[in-house]
Amino acid sequence: KQEVTQIPAALSVPEGENLVLNCSFTDSAIYNLQWFRQDPGKGLTSLLLIQSSQREQTSGRLNASLDKSSGRSTLYIAASQPGDSATYLCAVMESGGGADGLTFGKGTHLIIQP
Amino acid sequence: EAQVTQNPRYLITVTGKKLTVTCSQNMNHEYMSWYRQDPGLGLRQIYYSMNVEVTDKGDVPEGYKVSRKEKRNFPLILESPSPNQTSLYFCASSFWQGEETQYFGPGTRLLVL
């Protein structure tokens, strides 16, 4: 059964720093991988979606990479801002059409200090 | 605006009192699903639906029911809620085959006393 692990579980850095969040998964037979952001009391917002055939995706200050063979993904946040404070979740959809839904990691709780 | 809506957002109930959490999407998505989120366990899928009248169990279906009579709606039914169903529930939807991102509702926080 697919397992998704996120490291670190929590991270606190000063504003302006570049940072990397890590995600690993045990079964490389994935359809895609998504990074989500979750704010307290709110739902999940999709940040980046990487198809299994892709190596990376970029959106503004965010860059996500995927190394399917090694079962790893990273989310790079450039020039962090206090508004980036949130929990970041990594999720994989396994091959076969995704009927089984997404398997989530437990998240990285990020705090950006002003 | 493309969105997934859930109601209610917050609910306190007592053991055994049937309740329904509604979910609706306005994006004509075929695929809809329910997740629960618990501290230390993350998000886990409860049920999913690939289209109208097609539903199936996820990882943690015990104690829950769903129905998909219309494409836009996917209610979650707790026939006899128990305290271990206290959780944060999310509904999600997407187009089929996983090529598109999944859109999540704002969540329903349920407390069963």
PDB file of C-alpha atoms in Angstrom:
ATOM      1  CA  LYS A   1       0.000   0.000   0.000  1.00  0.00           C
ATOM      2  CA  GLN A   2       1.261   3.441  -0.972  1.00  0.00           C
ATOM      3  CA  GLU A   3       2.742   5.511   1.839  1.00  0.00           C
ATOM      4  CA  VAL A   4       3.624   9.175   1.578  1.00  0.00           C
ATOM      5  CA  THR A   5       6.065  10.793   3.986  1.00  0.00           C
ATOM      6  CA  GLN A   6       6.779  14.472   4.381  1.00  0.00           C
ATOM      7  CA  ILE A   7       9.871  15.906   6.003  1.00  0.00           C
ATOM      8  CA  PRO A   8      10.130  18.041   8.030  1.00  0.00           C
ATOM      9  CA  ALA A   9       6.861  17.897   9.961  1.00  0.00           C
ATOM     10  CA  ALA A  10       7.304  21.527  10.970  1.00  0.00           C
ATOM     11  CA  LEU A  11       9.542  24.350   9.866  1.00  0.00           C
ATOM     12  CA  SER A  12       9.998  27.921  11.064  1.00  0.00           C
ATOM     13  CA  VAL A  13      12.193  30.324   9.086  1.00  0.00           C
ATOM     14  CA  PRO A  14      12.678  34.079   8.821  1.00  0.00           C
ATOM     15  CA  GLU A  15      11.027  35.972   6.023  1.00  0.00           C
ATOM     16  CA  GLY A  16      12.987  36.100   2.758  1.00  0.00           C
ATOM     17  CA  GLU A  17      14.619  32.695   2.997  1.00  0.00           C
ATOM     18  CA  ASN A  18      14.403  30.116   0.248  1.00  0.00           C
ATOM     19  CA  LEU A  19      13.219  26.754   1.524  1.00  0.00           C
ATOM     20  CA  VAL A  20      12.607  23.199   0.431  1.00  0.00           C
ATOM     21  CA  LEU A  21       9.887  20.842   1.562  1.00  0.00           C
ATOM     22  CA  ASN A  22      10.367  17.143   0.952  1.00  0.00           C
ATOM     23  CA  CYS A  23       7.944  14.385   0.036  1.00  0.00           C
ATOM     24  CA  SER A  24       8.677  10.711  -0.532  1.00  0.00           C
ATOM     25  CA  PHE A  25       6.401   7.878  -1.640  1.00  0.00           C
ATOM     26  CA  THR A  26       6.908   4.133  -1.518  1.00  0.00           C
ATOM     27  CA  ASP A  27       5.334   2.984  -4.809  1.00  0.00           C
ATOM     28  CA  SER A  28       6.672   4.697  -7.912  1.00  0.00           C
ATOM     29  CA  ALA A  29       3.703   3.601 -10.054  1.00  0.00           C
ATOM     30  CA  ILE A  30       1.940   6.936  -9.714  1.00  0.00           C
ATOM     31  CA  TYR A  31      -0.303   8.830 -12.101  1.00  0.00           C
ATOM     32  CA  ASN A  32       0.503  12.260 -10.744  1.00  0.00           C
ATOM     33  CA  LEU A  33       1.631  14.111  -7.651  1.00  0.00           C
ATOM     34  CA  GLN A  34       0.078  17.234  -6.224  1.00  0.00           C
ATOM     35  CA  TRP A  35       1.132  19.793  -3.689  1.00  0.00           C
ATOM     36  CA  PHE A  36      -1.612  21.449  -1.671  1.00  0.00           C
ATOM     37  CA  ARG A  37      -1.735  24.261   0.809  1.00  0.00           C
ATOM     38  CA  GLN A  38      -4.051  24.130   3.825  1.00  0.00           C
ATOM     39  CA  ASP A  39      -4.810  27.199   5.910  1.00  0.00           C
ATOM     40  CA  PRO A  40      -6.431  26.874   9.365  1.00  0.00           C
ATOM     41  CA  GLY A  41     -10.195  26.569   9.092  1.00  0.00           C
ATOM     42  CA  LYS A  42     -10.079  26.358   5.332  1.00  0.00           C
ATOM     43  CA  GLY A  43      -9.986  23.700   2.686  1.00  0.00           C
ATOM     44  CA  LEU A  44      -7.122  22.548   0.547  1.00  0.00           C
ATOM     45  CA  THR A  45      -5.840  24.673  -2.283  1.00  0.00           C
ATOM     46  CA  SER A  46      -3.981  22.979  -5.094  1.00  0.00           C
ATOM     47  CA  LEU A  47      -0.588  24.586  -5.733  1.00  0.00           C
ATOM     48  CA  LEU A  48       1.053  22.414  -8.352  1.00  0.00           C
ATOM     49  CA  LEU A  49       0.206  19.221 -10.196  1.00  0.00           C
ATOM     50  CA  ILE A  50       2.984  17.165 -11.767  1.00  0.00           C
ATOM     51  CA  GLN A  51       2.054  14.372 -14.155  1.00  0.00           C
ATOM     52  CA  SER A  52       4.137  11.197 -13.922  1.00  0.00           C
ATOM     53  CA  SER A  53       5.830  12.013 -17.242  1.00  0.00           C
ATOM     54  CA  GLN A  54       6.933  15.449 -16.060  1.00  0.00           C
ATOM     55  CA  ARG A  55       9.970  16.428 -14.021  1.00  0.00           C
ATOM     56  CA  GLU A  56       8.855  19.750 -12.596  1.00  0.00           C
ATOM     57  CA  GLN A  57       6.216  22.438 -12.504  1.00  0.00           C
ATOM     58  CA  THR A  58       6.517  26.109 -11.628  1.00  0.00           C
ATOM     59  CA  SER A  59       4.031  28.689 -10.440  1.00  0.00           C
ATOM     60  CA  GLY A  60       5.341  32.068  -9.361  1.00  0.00           C
ATOM     61  CA  ARG A  61       7.717  31.580  -6.435  1.00  0.00           C
ATOM     62  CA  LEU A  62       6.915  27.873  -6.220  1.00  0.00           C
ATOM     63  CA  ASN A  63       8.720  25.082  -8.008  1.00  0.00           C
ATOM     64  CA  ALA A  64       7.927  21.419  -7.577  1.00  0.00           C
ATOM     65  CA  SER A  65      10.105  18.621  -8.858  1.00  0.00           C
ATOM     66  CA  LEU A  66       9.370  14.938  -9.275  1.00  0.00           C
ATOM     67  CA  ASP A  67      11.776  12.016  -9.413  1.00  0.00           C
ATOM     68  CA  LYS A  68       9.434   9.113  -9.876  1.00  0.00           C
ATOM     69  CA  SER A  69      12.086   6.411  -9.973  1.00  0.00           C
ATOM     70  CA  SER A  70      13.416   7.363  -6.556  1.00  0.00           C
ATOM     71  CA  GLY A  71       9.984   8.154  -5.132  1.00  0.00           C
ATOM     72  CA  ARG A  72      10.724  11.760  -4.262  1.00  0.00           C
ATOM     73  CA  SER A  73       9.318  15.213  -4.792  1.00  0.00           C
ATOM     74  CA  THR A  74      10.409  18.583  -3.494  1.00  0.00           C
ATOM     75  CA  LEU A  75       8.564  21.870  -3.214  1.00  0.00           C
ATOM     76  CA  TYR A  76      10.859  24.866  -3.442  1.00  0.00           C
ATOM     77  CA  ILE A  77       9.581  28.201  -2.137  1.00  0.00           C
ATOM     78  CA  ALA A  78      11.637  31.219  -3.114  1.00  0.00           C
ATOM     79  CA  ALA A  79      11.842  34.427  -1.099  1.00  0.00           C
ATOM     80  CA  SER A  80       9.405  33.250   1.563  1.00  0.00           C
ATOM     81  CA  GLN A  81       6.779  35.656   2.924  1.00  0.00           C
ATOM     82  CA  PRO A  82       4.650  35.586   6.097  1.00  0.00           C
ATOM     83  CA  GLY A  83       1.636  34.873   3.877  1.00  0.00           C
ATOM     84  CA  ASP A  84       3.246  31.560   2.951  1.00  0.00           C
ATOM     85  CA  SER A  85       2.623  30.310   6.490  1.00  0.00           C
ATOM     86  CA  ALA A  86       0.359  27.259   6.188  1.00  0.00           C
ATOM     87  CA  THR A  87       0.448  23.485   6.151  1.00  0.00           C
ATOM     88  CA  TYR A  88       1.732  22.030   2.887  1.00  0.00           C
ATOM     89  CA  LEU A  89       0.468  18.618   1.846  1.00  0.00           C
ATOM     90  CA  CYS A  90       1.879  16.276  -0.742  1.00  0.00           C
ATOM     91  CA  ALA A  91      -0.459  13.743  -2.357  1.00  0.00           C
ATOM     92  CA  VAL A  92      -0.048  11.055  -4.999  1.00  0.00           C
ATOM     93  CA  MET A  93      -2.581   9.528  -7.313  1.00  0.00           C
ATOM     94  CA  GLU A  94      -1.702   5.972  -8.197  1.00  0.00           C
ATOM     95  CA  SER A  95      -1.756   4.550 -11.691  1.00  0.00           C
ATOM     96  CA  GLY A  96      -5.011   3.062 -12.868  1.00  0.00           C
ATOM     97  CA  GLY A  97      -7.137   6.112 -13.317  1.00  0.00           C
ATOM     98  CA  GLY A  98      -7.201   7.414  -9.814  1.00  0.00           C
ATOM     99  CA  ALA A  99     -10.317   5.648  -8.641  1.00  0.00           C
ATOM    100  CA  ASP A 100      -8.653   5.104  -5.305  1.00  0.00           C
ATOM    101  CA  GLY A 101      -8.235   8.814  -4.860  1.00  0.00           C
ATOM    102  CA  LEU A 102      -5.249  10.585  -3.437  1.00  0.00           C
ATOM    103  CA  THR A 103      -2.847   9.272  -0.815  1.00  0.00           C
ATOM    104  CA  PHE A 104      -1.699  12.149   1.350  1.00  0.00           C
ATOM    105  CA  GLY A 105       1.328  12.785   3.478  1.00  0.00           C
ATOM    106  CA  LYS A 106       0.792  14.203   6.943  1.00  0.00           C
ATOM    107  CA  GLY A 107       2.035  17.613   5.883  1.00  0.00           C
ATOM    108  CA  THR A 108       4.703  20.153   6.743  1.00  0.00           C
ATOM    109  CA  HIS A 109       3.559  22.969   9.027  1.00  0.00           C
ATOM    110  CA  LEU A 110       5.409  26.065   7.833  1.00  0.00           C
ATOM    111  CA  ILE A 111       5.786  29.304   9.753  1.00  0.00           C
ATOM    112  CA  ILE A 112       7.455  32.309   8.150  1.00  0.00           C
ATOM    113  CA  GLN A 113       8.583  34.800  10.755  1.00  0.00           C
ATOM    114  CA  PRO A 114       8.186  38.487   9.812  1.00  0.00           C
TER     115      PRO A 114
ATOM    116  CA  GLU B   1     -16.844  30.848  -9.722  1.00  0.00           C
ATOM    117  CA  ALA B   2     -15.717  27.215  -9.782  1.00  0.00           C
ATOM    118  CA  GLN B   3     -16.192  25.772  -6.352  1.00  0.00           C
ATOM    119  CA  VAL B   4     -17.070  22.873  -4.107  1.00  0.00           C
ATOM    120  CA  THR B   5     -19.471  23.752  -1.321  1.00  0.00           C
ATOM    121  CA  GLN B   6     -20.177  21.816   1.859  1.00  0.00           C
ATOM    122  CA  ASN B   7     -22.880  22.245   4.452  1.00  0.00           C
ATOM    123  CA  PRO B   8     -22.881  22.543   7.333  1.00  0.00           C
ATOM    124  CA  ARG B   9     -19.418  23.871   8.053  1.00  0.00           C
ATOM    125  CA  TYR B  10     -19.632  23.031  11.738  1.00  0.00           C
ATOM    126  CA  LEU B  11     -21.816  20.474  13.451  1.00  0.00           C
ATOM    127  CA  ILE B  12     -22.165  19.226  16.997  1.00  0.00           C
ATOM    128  CA  THR B  13     -24.381  16.192  17.459  1.00  0.00           C
ATOM    129  CA  VAL B  14     -24.971  13.272  19.804  1.00  0.00           C
ATOM    130  CA  THR B  15     -24.259   9.594  19.354  1.00  0.00           C
ATOM    131  CA  GLY B  16     -26.817   7.828  17.197  1.00  0.00           C
ATOM    132  CA  LYS B  17     -28.529  10.854  15.687  1.00  0.00           C
ATOM    133  CA  LYS B  18     -28.504  10.507  11.909  1.00  0.00           C
ATOM    134  CA  LEU B  19     -26.937  13.340   9.987  1.00  0.00           C
ATOM    135  CA  THR B  20     -26.129  14.290   6.418  1.00  0.00           C
ATOM    136  CA  VAL B  21     -23.316  16.506   5.181  1.00  0.00           C
ATOM    137  CA  THR B  22     -24.025  17.899   1.745  1.00  0.00           C
ATOM    138  CA  CYS B  23     -21.486  18.472  -1.011  1.00  0.00           C
ATOM    139  CA  SER B  24     -22.089  20.223  -4.289  1.00  0.00           C
ATOM    140  CA  GLN B  25     -19.820  21.202  -7.190  1.00  0.00           C
ATOM    141  CA  ASN B  26     -20.501  23.469 -10.141  1.00  0.00           C
ATOM    142  CA  MET B  27     -17.749  22.282 -12.487  1.00  0.00           C
ATOM    143  CA  ASN B  28     -19.539  19.327 -14.109  1.00  0.00           C
ATOM    144  CA  HIS B  29     -16.964  16.960 -12.613  1.00  0.00           C
ATOM    145  CA  GLU B  30     -17.563  13.238 -12.947  1.00  0.00           C
ATOM    146  CA  TYR B  31     -15.411  12.234  -9.967  1.00  0.00           C
ATOM    147  CA  MET B  32     -16.296  13.141  -6.389  1.00  0.00           C
ATOM    148  CA  SER B  33     -14.976  11.838  -3.109  1.00  0.00           C
ATOM    149  CA  TRP B  34     -15.055  12.284   0.650  1.00  0.00           C
ATOM    150  CA  TYR B  35     -12.040  12.424   2.947  1.00  0.00           C
ATOM    151  CA  ARG B  36     -11.649  12.724   6.669  1.00  0.00           C
ATOM    152  CA  GLN B  37      -8.698  14.410   8.315  1.00  0.00           C
ATOM    153  CA  ASP B  38      -7.512  13.447  11.779  1.00  0.00           C
ATOM    154  CA  PRO B  39      -4.452  14.610  13.741  1.00  0.00           C
ATOM    155  CA  GLY B  40      -1.541  12.259  13.233  1.00  0.00           C
ATOM    156  CA  LEU B  41      -3.381  10.275  10.551  1.00  0.00           C
ATOM    157  CA  GLY B  42      -3.666  12.814   7.763  1.00  0.00           C
ATOM    158  CA  LEU B  43      -6.366  12.701   5.114  1.00  0.00           C
ATOM    159  CA  ARG B  44      -7.993   9.384   4.321  1.00  0.00           C
ATOM    160  CA  GLN B  45     -10.571   8.631   1.665  1.00  0.00           C
ATOM    161  CA  ILE B  46     -14.000   7.473   2.845  1.00  0.00           C
ATOM    162  CA  TYR B  47     -15.996   6.960  -0.358  1.00  0.00           C
ATOM    163  CA  TYR B  48     -15.754   8.014  -3.957  1.00  0.00           C
ATOM    164  CA  SER B  49     -17.987   8.218  -7.002  1.00  0.00           C
ATOM    165  CA  MET B  50     -16.915   8.003 -10.615  1.00  0.00           C
ATOM    166  CA  ASN B  51     -20.261   9.216 -11.934  1.00  0.00           C
ATOM    167  CA  VAL B  52     -23.992   9.273 -11.259  1.00  0.00           C
ATOM    168  CA  GLU B  53     -25.150   6.097  -9.513  1.00  0.00           C
ATOM    169  CA  VAL B  54     -21.560   4.769  -9.324  1.00  0.00           C
ATOM    170  CA  THR B  55     -20.015   4.763  -5.867  1.00  0.00           C
ATOM    171  CA  ASP B  56     -17.347   2.710  -4.126  1.00  0.00           C
ATOM    172  CA  LYS B  57     -15.559   2.410  -0.798  1.00  0.00           C
ATOM    173  CA  GLY B  58     -12.334   4.159   0.013  1.00  0.00           C
ATOM    174  CA  ASP B  59      -9.938   3.347   2.834  1.00  0.00           C
ATOM    175  CA  VAL B  60     -12.220   4.061   5.804  1.00  0.00           C
ATOM    176  CA  PRO B  61     -15.880   3.516   4.766  1.00  0.00           C
ATOM    177  CA  GLU B  62     -17.206   1.956   7.995  1.00  0.00           C
ATOM    178  CA  GLY B  63     -20.093   3.929   9.480  1.00  0.00           C
ATOM    179  CA  TYR B  64     -20.697   6.048   6.393  1.00  0.00           C
ATOM    180  CA  LYS B  65     -23.007   5.973   3.399  1.00  0.00           C
ATOM    181  CA  VAL B  66     -23.086   8.048   0.234  1.00  0.00           C
ATOM    182  CA  SER B  67     -25.337   8.533  -2.762  1.00  0.00           C
ATOM    183  CA  ARG B  68     -24.871  10.069  -6.186  1.00  0.00           C
ATOM    184  CA  LYS B  69     -28.266  10.736  -7.725  1.00  0.00           C
ATOM    185  CA  GLU B  70     -27.165  13.892  -9.506  1.00  0.00           C
ATOM    186  CA  LYS B  71     -23.814  14.732 -11.006  1.00  0.00           C
ATOM    187  CA  ARG B  72     -23.313  17.852  -8.938  1.00  0.00           C
ATOM    188  CA  ASN B  73     -24.214  16.446  -5.483  1.00  0.00           C
ATOM    189  CA  PHE B  74     -22.527  13.838  -3.313  1.00  0.00           C
ATOM    190  CA  PRO B  75     -23.930  13.777   0.239  1.00  0.00           C
ATOM    191  CA  LEU B  76     -22.214  11.940   3.084  1.00  0.00           C
ATOM    192  CA  ILE B  77     -24.597  10.179   5.458  1.00  0.00           C
ATOM    193  CA  LEU B  78     -23.826   9.066   8.990  1.00  0.00           C
ATOM    194  CA  GLU B  79     -26.705   6.782   9.952  1.00  0.00           C
ATOM    195  CA  SER B  80     -25.665   6.375  13.590  1.00  0.00           C
ATOM    196  CA  PRO B  81     -22.740   8.663  14.397  1.00  0.00           C
ATOM    197  CA  SER B  82     -20.259   7.641  17.073  1.00  0.00           C
ATOM    198  CA  PRO B  83     -17.563   9.689  18.854  1.00  0.00           C
ATOM    199  CA  ASN B  84     -14.818   8.121  16.714  1.00  0.00           C
ATOM    200  CA  GLN B  85     -16.368   9.889  13.732  1.00  0.00           C
ATOM    201  CA  THR B  86     -15.462  13.242  15.225  1.00  0.00           C
ATOM    202  CA  SER B  87     -13.263  14.674  12.518  1.00  0.00           C
ATOM    203  CA  LEU B  88     -12.772  17.257   9.785  1.00  0.00           C
ATOM    204  CA  TYR B  89     -14.449  16.166   6.569  1.00  0.00           C
ATOM    205  CA  PHE B  90     -13.592  17.290   3.058  1.00  0.00           C
ATOM    206  CA  CYS B  91     -15.433  16.763  -0.187  1.00  0.00           C
ATOM    207  CA  ALA B  92     -13.445  16.863  -3.425  1.00  0.00           C
ATOM    208  CA  SER B  93     -14.203  16.718  -7.128  1.00  0.00           C
ATOM    209  CA  SER B  94     -12.343  16.505 -10.425  1.00  0.00           C
ATOM    210  CA  PHE B  95     -12.653  15.440 -13.999  1.00  0.00           C
ATOM    211  CA  TRP B  96     -12.068  11.742 -14.499  1.00  0.00           C
ATOM    212  CA  GLN B  97      -8.694  10.079 -15.139  1.00  0.00           C
ATOM    213  CA  GLY B  98      -6.747  12.325 -12.815  1.00  0.00           C
ATOM    214  CA  GLU B  99      -5.358  14.641 -15.456  1.00  0.00           C
ATOM    215  CA  GLU B 100      -6.807  17.619 -13.672  1.00  0.00           C
ATOM    216  CA  THR B 101      -6.327  18.767 -10.149  1.00  0.00           C
ATOM    217  CA  GLN B 102      -8.827  17.856  -7.472  1.00  0.00           C
ATOM    218  CA  TYR B 103     -10.832  20.717  -6.006  1.00  0.00           C
ATOM    219  CA  PHE B 104     -11.630  20.567  -2.316  1.00  0.00           C
ATOM    220  CA  GLY B 105     -14.486  22.024  -0.353  1.00  0.00           C
ATOM    221  CA  PRO B 106     -13.898  24.192   2.749  1.00  0.00           C
ATOM    222  CA  GLY B 107     -14.412  21.318   5.162  1.00  0.00           C
ATOM    223  CA  THR B 108     -17.014  20.324   7.741  1.00  0.00           C
ATOM    224  CA  ARG B 109     -15.917  20.048  11.332  1.00  0.00           C
ATOM    225  CA  LEU B 110     -17.987  17.413  13.117  1.00  0.00           C
ATOM    226  CA  LEU B 111     -18.105  16.743  16.844  1.00  0.00           C
ATOM    227  CA  VAL B 112     -20.030  13.694  18.022  1.00  0.00           C
ATOM    228  CA  LEU B 113     -20.720  13.660  21.765  1.00  0.00           C
TER     229      LEU B 113
END
